[in-house]
Coordinates of C-alpha atoms in Angstrom, one line a residue:
X1 CA 4.1 -3.2 8.3
X2 CA 6.3 -6.3 8.7
X3 CA 8.0 -6.2 12.1
X4 CA 5.6 -5.0 14.9
X5 CA 6.0 -4.7 18.6
X6 CA 2.7 -4.4 20.6
X7 CA 3.6 -2.8 24.0
X8 CA 1.8 -1.8 27.1
X9 CA 1.4 -3.0 30.7
X10 CA 0.1 -6.4 31.6
X11 CA -3.6 -6.6 31.0
X12 CA -3.7 -3.9 28.2
X13 CA -4.6 -6.5 25.5
X14 CA -1.1 -6.9 23.7
X15 CA -1.5 -10.6 23.1
X16 CA -5.1 -10.2 21.7
X17 CA -4.0 -7.3 19.4
X18 CA -0.9 -9.3 18.3
X19 CA -3.1 -12.3 17.4
X20 CA -5.3 -10.0 15.5
X21 CA -2.4 -8.7 13.4
X22 CA -1.3 -12.2 12.8
X23 CA -4.8 -13.0 11.3
X24 CA -5.2 -9.6 9.5
X25 CA -1.6 -9.4 8.0
X26 CA -0.3 -13.0 8.0
X27 CA 2.6 -11.9 10.4
X28 CA 4.1 -14.7 12.4
X29 CA 3.1 -14.1 16.0
X30 CA 5.3 -15.1 19.0
X31 CA 4.0 -14.8 22.5
X32 CA 6.6 -13.4 24.8
X33 CA 5.3 -15.1 27.8
X34 CA 5.5 -18.5 26.1
X35 CA 9.1 -17.8 25.1
X36 CA 10.0 -16.6 28.6
X37 CA 8.4 -19.3 30.9
X38 CA 9.7 -22.6 29.9
X39 CA 8.9 -25.0 32.7
X40 CA 7.2 -25.7 36.0
X41 CA 7.2 -23.1 38.8
X42 CA 7.5 -20.4 36.2
X43 CA 11.0 -21.5 35.3
X44 CA 12.6 -18.9 33.0
X45 CA 14.0 -20.1 29.5
X46 CA 17.7 -19.6 29.8
X47 CA 17.9 -18.8 26.1
X48 CA 15.0 -16.3 26.2
X49 CA 16.9 -13.2 25.1
X50 CA 18.7 -15.1 22.4
X51 CA 15.4 -16.6 21.1
X52 CA 13.8 -13.3 21.0
X53 CA 16.7 -11.7 19.2
X54 CA 16.6 -14.5 16.7
X55 CA 12.9 -13.8 16.0
X56 CA 13.7 -10.1 15.8
X57 CA 16.4 -10.7 13.1
X58 CA 13.7 -12.1 10.9
X59 CA 11.9 -10.0 8.3
X60 CA 8.3 -10.6 9.4
X61 CA 7.0 -10.9 12.9
X62 CA 4.7 -9.6 15.6
X63 CA 5.7 -9.8 19.3
X64 CA 3.5 -8.9 22.1
X65 CA 6.0 -7.0 24.4
X66 CA 9.0 -4.8 24.0
X67 CA 11.2 -7.6 25.0
X68 CA 13.7 -8.6 27.6
X69 CA 16.1 -5.8 28.6
X70 CA 19.1 -7.7 26.9
X71 CA 17.2 -7.6 23.5
X72 CA 15.0 -4.4 23.9
X73 CA 17.0 -1.9 21.9
X74 CA 17.6 -4.4 19.3
X75 CA 13.9 -5.1 18.9
X76 CA 13.2 -1.4 18.8
X77 CA 15.7 -0.8 16.1
X78 CA 14.4 -3.7 14.0
X79 CA 10.7 -3.0 14.4
X80 CA 9.0 -0.9 11.7
X81 CA 6.0 -0.3 13.9
X82 CA 5.3 -0.1 17.5
X83 CA 1.7 -0.3 18.7
X84 CA 1.4 1.2 22.1
X85 CA -1.7 0.1 24.1
X86 CA -1.7 3.2 26.4
X87 CA -5.2 2.4 28.1
X88 CA -6.2 4.0 31.4
X89 CA -5.2 2.3 34.6
X90 CA -8.8 1.5 35.4
X91 CA -9.2 -0.4 32.1
X92 CA -6.0 -2.3 32.6
X93 CA -6.8 -3.3 36.1
X94 CA -10.2 -4.5 35.3
X95 CA -8.9 -6.7 32.4
X96 CA -5.9 -8.1 34.4
X97 CA -8.1 -8.9 37.4
X98 CA -10.8 -10.6 35.3
X99 CA -8.1 -12.6 33.3
X100 CA -6.4 -13.7 36.5
X101 CA -9.6 -14.6 38.2
X102 CA -10.8 -16.7 35.2
X103 CA -7.3 -18.4 35.0
X104 CA -7.3 -19.2 38.7
X105 CA -10.9 -20.5 38.7
X106 CA -10.6 -22.8 35.8
X107 CA -6.9 -23.7 36.4
X108 CA -6.0 -22.8 32.9
X109 CA -2.7 -24.2 31.7
X110 CA -0.3 -21.4 30.7
X111 CA 3.2 -21.1 29.7
X112 CA 5.6 -24.0 30.5
X113 CA 2.5 -25.9 31.8
X114 CA 2.1 -23.4 34.7
X115 CA -1.2 -22.2 36.2
X116 CA -2.1 -19.1 38.1
X117 CA -2.8 -20.2 41.7
X118 CA -4.7 -18.3 44.4
X119 CA -1.8 -18.1 46.7
X120 CA 0.2 -16.4 43.9
X121 CA -2.2 -13.5 44.1
X122 CA -0.3 -12.3 47.2
X123 CA 3.2 -12.2 45.5
X124 CA 4.5 -8.9 44.2
X125 CA 5.1 -10.4 40.7
X126 CA 1.5 -11.6 40.3
X127 CA 0.1 -9.8 37.1
X128 CA -2.4 -7.8 39.0
X129 CA 0.1 -6.3 41.5
X130 CA 2.6 -6.0 38.6
X131 CA 0.1 -4.0 36.5
X132 CA -0.7 -1.8 39.5
X133 CA 2.8 -1.0 40.7
X134 CA 4.4 -0.7 37.4
X135 CA 1.8 1.2 35.4
X136 CA 3.4 4.6 35.6
X137 CA 7.0 3.5 35.2
X138 CA 6.2 1.2 32.2
X139 CA 4.2 4.0 30.6
X140 CA 7.2 6.4 31.1
X141 CA 9.6 3.9 29.8
X142 CA 7.5 3.2 26.6
X143 CA 7.2 7.0 26.1
X144 CA 10.9 7.5 26.2
X145 CA 11.6 4.7 23.8
X146 CA 8.9 5.9 21.4
X147 CA 10.4 9.3 21.4
X148 CA 14.1 8.1 21.1
X149 CA 15.7 9.3 17.9
X150 CA 17.8 6.3 17.7
X151 CA 14.8 4.3 16.5
X152 CA 13.7 6.7 13.7
X153 CA 12.0 6.2 11.3
X154 CA 10.0 3.9 13.7
X155 CA 6.2 4.3 13.3
X156 CA 4.6 4.6 16.7
X157 CA 0.8 4.1 16.9
X158 CA -0.5 5.1 20.4
X159 CA -3.9 3.7 21.2
X160 CA -5.6 5.2 24.3
X161 CA -8.7 2.9 24.6
X162 CA -9.8 -0.6 23.7
X163 CA -12.3 1.0 21.2
X164 CA -9.4 2.8 19.5
X165 CA -7.3 -0.4 19.4
X166 CA -10.3 -2.4 17.9
X167 CA -10.9 0.2 15.3
X168 CA -7.2 0.6 14.3
X169 CA -6.9 -3.3 13.9
X170 CA -10.0 -3.5 11.7
X171 CA -8.3 -0.7 9.5
X172 CA -5.3 -2.9 9.0
X173 CA -7.0 -5.4 6.9
X174 CA -5.2 -5.4 3.4
X175 CA -7.4 -4.2 0.5
X176 CA -9.4 -7.1 -0.9
X177 CA -9.0 -9.3 2.1
X178 CA -12.1 -10.4 3.9
X179 CA -12.3 -10.3 7.6
X180 CA -11.6 -13.6 9.4
X181 CA -14.7 -15.8 10.4

């Protein structure tokens, strides 16, 4: 495993699992949201797709999304492994709500110096609304991509619960390597 996409809906735990793969396998990890949002008011990085494609052209990486539409097929062709966090909606919603609540309460600095604000909870692009409204369509899209023969011999690992994801990650430790402390 050298080029890994960790995919799923917002709140599934993509960044957490990707960071775990970085620690376990020594793969360079790039957080998609940090690449995407480059400035105040959630400004989008104009070179986002090109930056992602540049990372994808490398020989070793882990990314925590299946990428911007402009680079998506390229990333799926370049990846040797896709880890699909296909958790139930109730799990995803609990996680995304708790994460957004924490971020709003402590005013955590995020990508491009932004913070989640209470008034943003009412917007359709807030992570909680996004996860709820896009759950089925994102799941269907990932399923189509995972089964697309254009990406063979891509290895797809579909993990249907946080417990399965934790167990799978623990099993990725290279022989002789001690767990991180």
